[in-house]
Tab-separated table of C-alpha atoms in Angstrom:
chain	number	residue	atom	x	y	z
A	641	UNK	CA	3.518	-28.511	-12.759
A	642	UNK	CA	2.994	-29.631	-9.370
A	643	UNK	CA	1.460	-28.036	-6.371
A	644	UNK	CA	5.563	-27.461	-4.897
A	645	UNK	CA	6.485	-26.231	-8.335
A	646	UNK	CA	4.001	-23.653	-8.352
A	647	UNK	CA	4.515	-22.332	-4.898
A	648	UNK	CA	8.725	-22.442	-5.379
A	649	UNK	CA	8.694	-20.279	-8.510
A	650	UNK	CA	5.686	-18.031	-7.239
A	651	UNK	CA	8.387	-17.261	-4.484
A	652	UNK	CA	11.353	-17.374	-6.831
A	653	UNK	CA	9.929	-14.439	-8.916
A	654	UNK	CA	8.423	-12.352	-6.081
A	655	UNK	CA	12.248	-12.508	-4.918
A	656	UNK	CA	13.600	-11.379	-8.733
A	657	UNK	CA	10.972	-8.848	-8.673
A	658	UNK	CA	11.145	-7.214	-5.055
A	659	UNK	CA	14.673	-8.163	-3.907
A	660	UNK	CA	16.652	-8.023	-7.084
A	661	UNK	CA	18.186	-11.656	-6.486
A	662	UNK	CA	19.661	-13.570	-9.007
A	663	UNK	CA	18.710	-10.562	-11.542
A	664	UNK	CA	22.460	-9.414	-11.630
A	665	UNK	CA	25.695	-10.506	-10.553
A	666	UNK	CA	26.471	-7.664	-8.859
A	667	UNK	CA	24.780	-5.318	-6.182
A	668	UNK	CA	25.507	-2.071	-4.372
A	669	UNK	CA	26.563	-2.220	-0.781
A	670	UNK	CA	24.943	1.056	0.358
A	671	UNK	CA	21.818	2.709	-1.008
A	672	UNK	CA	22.203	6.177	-3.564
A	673	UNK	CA	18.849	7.841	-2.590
A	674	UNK	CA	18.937	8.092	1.054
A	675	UNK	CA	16.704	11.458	1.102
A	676	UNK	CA	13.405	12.127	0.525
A	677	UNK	CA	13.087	14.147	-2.559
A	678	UNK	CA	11.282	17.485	-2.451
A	679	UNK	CA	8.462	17.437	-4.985
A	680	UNK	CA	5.429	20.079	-5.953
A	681	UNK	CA	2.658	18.177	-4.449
A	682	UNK	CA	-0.073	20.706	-5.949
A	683	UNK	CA	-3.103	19.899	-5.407
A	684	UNK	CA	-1.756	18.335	-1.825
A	685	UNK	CA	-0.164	19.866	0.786
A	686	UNK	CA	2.547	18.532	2.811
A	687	UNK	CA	1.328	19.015	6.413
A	688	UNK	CA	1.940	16.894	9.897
A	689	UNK	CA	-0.017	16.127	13.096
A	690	UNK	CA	0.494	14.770	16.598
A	691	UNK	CA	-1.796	12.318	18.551
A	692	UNK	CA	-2.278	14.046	21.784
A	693	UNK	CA	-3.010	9.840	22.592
A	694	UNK	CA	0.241	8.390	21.398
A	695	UNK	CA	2.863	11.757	20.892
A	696	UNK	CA	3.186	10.370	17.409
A	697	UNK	CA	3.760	13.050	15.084
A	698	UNK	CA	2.164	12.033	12.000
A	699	UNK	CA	3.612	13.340	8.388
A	700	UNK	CA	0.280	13.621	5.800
A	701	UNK	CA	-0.403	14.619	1.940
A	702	UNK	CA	-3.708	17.221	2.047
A	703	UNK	CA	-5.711	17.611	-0.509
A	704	UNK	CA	-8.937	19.849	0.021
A	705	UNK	CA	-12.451	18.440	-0.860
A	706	UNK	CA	-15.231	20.655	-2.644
A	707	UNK	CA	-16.180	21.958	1.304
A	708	UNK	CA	-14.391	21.511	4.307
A	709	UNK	CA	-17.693	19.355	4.828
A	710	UNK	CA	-16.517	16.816	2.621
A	711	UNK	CA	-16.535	13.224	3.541
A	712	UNK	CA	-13.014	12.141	4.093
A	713	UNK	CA	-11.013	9.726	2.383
A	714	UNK	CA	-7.846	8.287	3.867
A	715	UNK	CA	-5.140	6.949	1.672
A	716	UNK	CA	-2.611	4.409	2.479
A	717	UNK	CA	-0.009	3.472	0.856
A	718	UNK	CA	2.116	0.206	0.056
A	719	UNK	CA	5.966	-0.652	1.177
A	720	UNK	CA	8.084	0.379	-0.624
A	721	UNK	CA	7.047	3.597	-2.027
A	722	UNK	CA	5.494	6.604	0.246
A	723	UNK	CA	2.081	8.932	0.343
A	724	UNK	CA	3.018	10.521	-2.802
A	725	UNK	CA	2.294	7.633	-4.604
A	726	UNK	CA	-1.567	8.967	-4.223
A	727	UNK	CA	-0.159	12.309	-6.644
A	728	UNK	CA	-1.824	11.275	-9.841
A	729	UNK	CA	-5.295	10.221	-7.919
A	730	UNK	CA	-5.764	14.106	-6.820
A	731	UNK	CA	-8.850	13.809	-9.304
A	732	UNK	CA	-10.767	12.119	-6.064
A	733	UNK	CA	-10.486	15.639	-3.947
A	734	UNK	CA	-13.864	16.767	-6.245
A	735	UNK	CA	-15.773	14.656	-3.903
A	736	UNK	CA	-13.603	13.936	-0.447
A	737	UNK	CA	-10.716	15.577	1.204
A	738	UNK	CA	-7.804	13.131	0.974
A	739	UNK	CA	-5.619	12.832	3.654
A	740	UNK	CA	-2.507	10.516	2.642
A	741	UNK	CA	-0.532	9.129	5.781
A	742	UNK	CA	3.226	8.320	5.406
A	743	UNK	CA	3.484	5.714	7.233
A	744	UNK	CA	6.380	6.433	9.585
A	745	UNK	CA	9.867	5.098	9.460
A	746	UNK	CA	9.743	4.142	13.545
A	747	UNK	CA	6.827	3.986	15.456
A	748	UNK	CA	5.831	2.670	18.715
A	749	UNK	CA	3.105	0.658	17.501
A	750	UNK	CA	5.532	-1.351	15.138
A	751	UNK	CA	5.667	-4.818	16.663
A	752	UNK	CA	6.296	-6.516	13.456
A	753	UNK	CA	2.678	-7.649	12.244
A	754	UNK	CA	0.049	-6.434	10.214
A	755	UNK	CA	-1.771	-5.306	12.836
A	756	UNK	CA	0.258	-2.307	13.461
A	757	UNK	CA	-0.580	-0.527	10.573
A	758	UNK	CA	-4.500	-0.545	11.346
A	759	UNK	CA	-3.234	0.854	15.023
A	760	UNK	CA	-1.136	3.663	13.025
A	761	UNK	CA	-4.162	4.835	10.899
A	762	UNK	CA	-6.835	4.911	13.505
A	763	UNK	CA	-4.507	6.753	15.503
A	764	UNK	CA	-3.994	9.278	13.212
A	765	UNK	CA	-7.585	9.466	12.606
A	766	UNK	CA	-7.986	10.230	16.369
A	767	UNK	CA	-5.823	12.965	15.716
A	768	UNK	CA	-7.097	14.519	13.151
A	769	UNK	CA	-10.856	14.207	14.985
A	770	UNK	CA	-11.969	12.315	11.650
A	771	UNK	CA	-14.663	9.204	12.746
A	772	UNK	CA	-16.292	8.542	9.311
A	773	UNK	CA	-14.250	8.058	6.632
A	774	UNK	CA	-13.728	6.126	3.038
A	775	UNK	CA	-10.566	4.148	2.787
A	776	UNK	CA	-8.274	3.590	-0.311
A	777	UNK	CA	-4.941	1.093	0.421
A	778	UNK	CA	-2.799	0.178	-2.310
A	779	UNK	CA	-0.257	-3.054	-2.366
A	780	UNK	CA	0.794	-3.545	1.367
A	781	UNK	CA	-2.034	-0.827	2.187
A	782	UNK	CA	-4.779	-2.763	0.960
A	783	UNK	CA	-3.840	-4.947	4.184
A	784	UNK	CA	-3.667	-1.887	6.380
A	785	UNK	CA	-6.778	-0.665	5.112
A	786	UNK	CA	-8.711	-3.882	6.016
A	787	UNK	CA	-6.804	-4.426	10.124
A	788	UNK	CA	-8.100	-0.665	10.639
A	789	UNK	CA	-11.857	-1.684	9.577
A	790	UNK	CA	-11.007	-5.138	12.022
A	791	UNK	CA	-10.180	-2.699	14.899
A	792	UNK	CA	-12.799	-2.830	17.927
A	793	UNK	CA	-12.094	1.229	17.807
A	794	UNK	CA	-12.225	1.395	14.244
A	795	UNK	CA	-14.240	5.042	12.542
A	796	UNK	CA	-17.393	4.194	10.567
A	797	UNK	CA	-15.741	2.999	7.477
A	798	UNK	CA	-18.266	3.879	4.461
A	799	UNK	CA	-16.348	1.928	2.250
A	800	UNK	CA	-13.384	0.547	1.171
A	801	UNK	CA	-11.058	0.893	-2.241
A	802	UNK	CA	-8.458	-2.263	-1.853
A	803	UNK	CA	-5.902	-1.663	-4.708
A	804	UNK	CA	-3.378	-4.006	-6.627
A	805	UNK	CA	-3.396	-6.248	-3.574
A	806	UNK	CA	-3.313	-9.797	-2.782
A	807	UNK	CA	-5.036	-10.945	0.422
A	808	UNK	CA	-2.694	-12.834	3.429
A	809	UNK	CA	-3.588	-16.249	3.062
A	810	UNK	CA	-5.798	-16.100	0.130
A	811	UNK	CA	-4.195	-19.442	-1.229
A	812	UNK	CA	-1.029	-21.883	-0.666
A	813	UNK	CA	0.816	-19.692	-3.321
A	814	UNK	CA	0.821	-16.240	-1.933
A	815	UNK	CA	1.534	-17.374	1.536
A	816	UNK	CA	4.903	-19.102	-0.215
A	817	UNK	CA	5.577	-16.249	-1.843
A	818	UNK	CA	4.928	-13.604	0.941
A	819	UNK	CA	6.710	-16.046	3.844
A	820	UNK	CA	9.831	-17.268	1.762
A	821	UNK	CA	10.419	-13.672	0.522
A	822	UNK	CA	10.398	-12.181	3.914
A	823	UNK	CA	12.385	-15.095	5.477
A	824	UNK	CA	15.488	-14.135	2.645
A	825	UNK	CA	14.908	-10.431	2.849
A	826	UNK	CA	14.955	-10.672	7.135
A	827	UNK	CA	18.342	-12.433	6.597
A	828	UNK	CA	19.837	-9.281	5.267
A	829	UNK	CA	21.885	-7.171	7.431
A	830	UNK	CA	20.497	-3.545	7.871
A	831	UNK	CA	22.623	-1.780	5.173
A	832	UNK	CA	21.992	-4.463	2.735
A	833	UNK	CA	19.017	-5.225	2.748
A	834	UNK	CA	18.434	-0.947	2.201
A	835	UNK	CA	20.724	-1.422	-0.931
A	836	UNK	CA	18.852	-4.189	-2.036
A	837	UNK	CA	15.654	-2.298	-2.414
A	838	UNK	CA	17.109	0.583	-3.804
A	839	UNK	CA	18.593	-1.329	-6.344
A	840	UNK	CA	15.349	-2.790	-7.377
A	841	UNK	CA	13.778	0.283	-7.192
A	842	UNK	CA	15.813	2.325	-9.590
A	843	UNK	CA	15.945	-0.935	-12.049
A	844	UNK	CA	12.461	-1.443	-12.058
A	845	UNK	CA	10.681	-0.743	-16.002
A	846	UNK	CA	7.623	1.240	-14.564
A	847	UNK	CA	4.887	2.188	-17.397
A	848	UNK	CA	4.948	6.160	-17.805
A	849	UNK	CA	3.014	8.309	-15.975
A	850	UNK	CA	1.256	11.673	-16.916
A	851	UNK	CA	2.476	14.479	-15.762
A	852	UNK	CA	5.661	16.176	-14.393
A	853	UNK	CA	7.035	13.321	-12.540
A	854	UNK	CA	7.456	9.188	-13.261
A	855	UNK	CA	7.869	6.741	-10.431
A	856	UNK	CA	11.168	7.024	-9.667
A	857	UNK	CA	11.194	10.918	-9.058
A	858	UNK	CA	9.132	10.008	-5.664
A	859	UNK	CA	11.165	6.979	-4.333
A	860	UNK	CA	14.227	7.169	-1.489
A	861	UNK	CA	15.417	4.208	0.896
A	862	UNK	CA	14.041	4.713	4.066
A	863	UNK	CA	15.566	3.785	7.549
A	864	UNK	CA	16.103	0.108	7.390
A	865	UNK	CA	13.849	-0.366	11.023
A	866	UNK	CA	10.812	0.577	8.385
A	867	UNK	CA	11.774	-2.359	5.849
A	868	UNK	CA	12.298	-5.044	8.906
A	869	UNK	CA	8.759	-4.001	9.955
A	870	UNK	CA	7.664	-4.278	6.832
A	871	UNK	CA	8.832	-7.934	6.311
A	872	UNK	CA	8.534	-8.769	9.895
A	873	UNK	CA	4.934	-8.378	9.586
A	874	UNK	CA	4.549	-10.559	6.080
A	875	UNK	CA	6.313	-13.365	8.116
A	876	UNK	CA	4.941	-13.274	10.532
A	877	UNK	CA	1.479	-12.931	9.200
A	878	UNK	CA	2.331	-16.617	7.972
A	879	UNK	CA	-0.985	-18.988	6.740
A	880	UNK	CA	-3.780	-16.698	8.762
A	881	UNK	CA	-6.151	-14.294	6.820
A	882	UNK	CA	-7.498	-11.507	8.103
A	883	UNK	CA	-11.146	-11.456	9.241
A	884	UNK	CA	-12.445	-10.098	6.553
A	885	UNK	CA	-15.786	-11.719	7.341
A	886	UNK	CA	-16.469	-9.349	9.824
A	887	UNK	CA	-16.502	-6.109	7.734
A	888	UNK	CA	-19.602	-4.992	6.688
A	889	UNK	CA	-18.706	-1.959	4.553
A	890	UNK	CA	-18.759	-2.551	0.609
A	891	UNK	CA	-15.598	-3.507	-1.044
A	892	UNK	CA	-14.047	-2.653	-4.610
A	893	UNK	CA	-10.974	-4.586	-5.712
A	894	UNK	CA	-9.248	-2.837	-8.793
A	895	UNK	CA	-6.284	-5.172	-10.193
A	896	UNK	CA	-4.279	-4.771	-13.194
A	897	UNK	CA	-4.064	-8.020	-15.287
A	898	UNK	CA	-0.179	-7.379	-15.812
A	899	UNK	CA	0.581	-6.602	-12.115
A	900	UNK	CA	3.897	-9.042	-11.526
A	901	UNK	CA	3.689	-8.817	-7.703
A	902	UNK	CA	0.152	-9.624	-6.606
A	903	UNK	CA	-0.980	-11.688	-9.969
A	904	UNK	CA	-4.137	-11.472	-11.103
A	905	UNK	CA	-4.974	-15.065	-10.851
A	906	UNK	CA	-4.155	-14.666	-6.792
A	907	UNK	CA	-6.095	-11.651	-7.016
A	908	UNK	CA	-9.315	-12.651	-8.274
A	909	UNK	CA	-9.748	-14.711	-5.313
A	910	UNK	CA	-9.955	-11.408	-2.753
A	911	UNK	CA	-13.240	-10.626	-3.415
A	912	UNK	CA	-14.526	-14.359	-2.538
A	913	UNK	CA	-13.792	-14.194	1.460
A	914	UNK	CA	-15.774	-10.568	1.997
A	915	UNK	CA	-19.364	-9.815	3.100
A	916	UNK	CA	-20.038	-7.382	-0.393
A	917	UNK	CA	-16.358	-7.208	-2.210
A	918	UNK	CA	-16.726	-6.340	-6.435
A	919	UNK	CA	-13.285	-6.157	-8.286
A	920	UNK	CA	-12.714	-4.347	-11.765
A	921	UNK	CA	-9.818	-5.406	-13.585
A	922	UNK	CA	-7.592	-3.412	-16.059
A	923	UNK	CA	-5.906	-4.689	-18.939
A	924	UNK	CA	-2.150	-4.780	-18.939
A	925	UNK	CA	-1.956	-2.582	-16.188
A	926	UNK	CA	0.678	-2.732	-13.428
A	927	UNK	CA	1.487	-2.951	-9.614
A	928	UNK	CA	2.051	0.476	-9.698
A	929	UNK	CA	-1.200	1.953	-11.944
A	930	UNK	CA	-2.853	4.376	-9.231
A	931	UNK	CA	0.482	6.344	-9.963
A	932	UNK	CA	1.079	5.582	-13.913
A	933	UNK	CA	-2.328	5.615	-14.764
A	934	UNK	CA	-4.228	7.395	-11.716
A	935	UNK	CA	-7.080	9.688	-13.253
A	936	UNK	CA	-8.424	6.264	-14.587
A	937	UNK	CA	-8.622	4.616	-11.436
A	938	UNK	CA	-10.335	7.615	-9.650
A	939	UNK	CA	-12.888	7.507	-12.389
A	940	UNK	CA	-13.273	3.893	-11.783
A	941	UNK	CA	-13.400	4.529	-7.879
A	942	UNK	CA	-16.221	7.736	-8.662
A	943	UNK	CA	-18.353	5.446	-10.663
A	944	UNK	CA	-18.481	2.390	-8.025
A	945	UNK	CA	-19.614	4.628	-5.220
A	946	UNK	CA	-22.370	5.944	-7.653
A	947	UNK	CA	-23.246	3.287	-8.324
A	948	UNK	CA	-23.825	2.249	-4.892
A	949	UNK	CA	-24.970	5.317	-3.489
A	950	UNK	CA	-22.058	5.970	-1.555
């Protein structure tokens, strides 16, 4: 298979997988889970803050450390799913206090690129008062995660947890997939493109989860200005990586092998293009595993940082 091949069915299934095309003959024209449903969040708390900087009230998940000394741990999530995707990784509050931002459906900082999202999360750093913290991103977090350690501004960032990712621009492939799916989803009007993702969504065959609730009890369709932001930025991203050179903090990758968004074989590339990256792998594990199988992934976070002192 040539090198067009490769790159035209890379985008081809990233379209089956996250846009539903071609998968059906038939989609709905308006989204069925519009609101946000109300969950028990125990061990987090739902809570909110405003940035005296910005008047951005930020929504959060809390979930209390062993002491209100506690290093802090920020948690960012991916696209498509919100902060409660963190639920089943509660098991990291015996060392940190967690603090899970939602990232919001409109925001002033949105100016379609990645960028943005490292501007949301040191802003609400700045308003919670936090300037040393431990990052975790999953999916389209991982790239948040890594633009707020790029900012100028950025906290003291002891180290960072990049989760069933794929770096922008790590190879010909991804940026193919990434670029071509944005370009179709982006052609989408508004009210589509919503019922497009919520019909992928609720079609999805996501492994189980422990527990009272499986991945579907936490997902809605957001506003659609949230999903053009979201593929605004992957466009317009395009063929440049991040800087990753210039972060200095340790790195852990942690990849399932089975993932069908960000495949492993694009994935084991991420840790070649950092300073001090290390990547675990899990067998047959998903995109979605810090939810379906998230006390093993904390354990795998704990040991890392013990092993490095962190």
């Amino acid at each position: 298979m040539n090198r067009f091949d490769v790159k035209t069915k890379y985008a081809s299934m990233l379209a089956v997988v996250l846009l539903g095309i071609g998968a059906a003959g038939c989609l709905a024209k308006t989204p069925c889970r519009t609101i946000r449903p109300h969950l028990e969040t125990t061990p987090f708390k739902e809570l909110r803050v405003r940035s005296a900087a910005s008047g951005h009230t930020y929504q959060y998940l809390f979930a209390p450390g062993p002491s209100p000394e506690a290093p802090a741990m920020l948690l960012l999530h991916g696209g498509i799913f919100d902060s409660r995707i963190w639920l089943n990784a509660a098991g990291l509050a015996q060392r940190f206090n967690l603090y899970a931002l939602q990232w919001p459906d409109n925001s002033l900082y949105y100016t379609g690129r990645f960028s943005d999202y490292g501007a949301i999360a040191r802003d609400f750093l700045n308003a919670l008062g936090i300037d040393q913290v431990y990052v975790a991103g999953v999916s389209m977090g991982v790239t948040a995660a890594i633009e707020l350690a790029l900012r100028p501004d950025a906290p003291r960032i002891e180290a960072l947890i990049l989760i069933s990712g794929i770096l922008a621009g790590i190879s010909e492939e991804e940026i193919a997939g990434r670029t071509d799916m944005a370009k179709l989803a982006l052609g989408f009007s508004p009210a589509r493109l919503r019922a497009i993702v919520n019909w992928r969504s609720l079609r999805t065959d996501y492994d189980p989860a422990p527990g009272p609730y499986q991945m579907i009890d936490i997902f809605y369709t957001r506003p659609y200005p949230y999903y053009y932001q979201v593929f605004s930025a992957a466009l317009n991203q395009g063929a440049t990586r991040q800087a990753t050179q210039k972060i200095n903090a340790p790195v852990l990758f942690l990849n399932g092998t089975a993932d069908d968004i960000m495949l492993i074989h694009a994935a084991r590339l991420n840790p070649t293009v950092f300073k001090d990256a290390d990547m675990v792998e899990f067998e047959g594990y998903k995109h979605a595993m810090v939810f379906t199988q998230g006390s093993e992934i904390v354990q795998a976070i704990l040991k890392y940082l013990d092993q490095r002192g962190l």
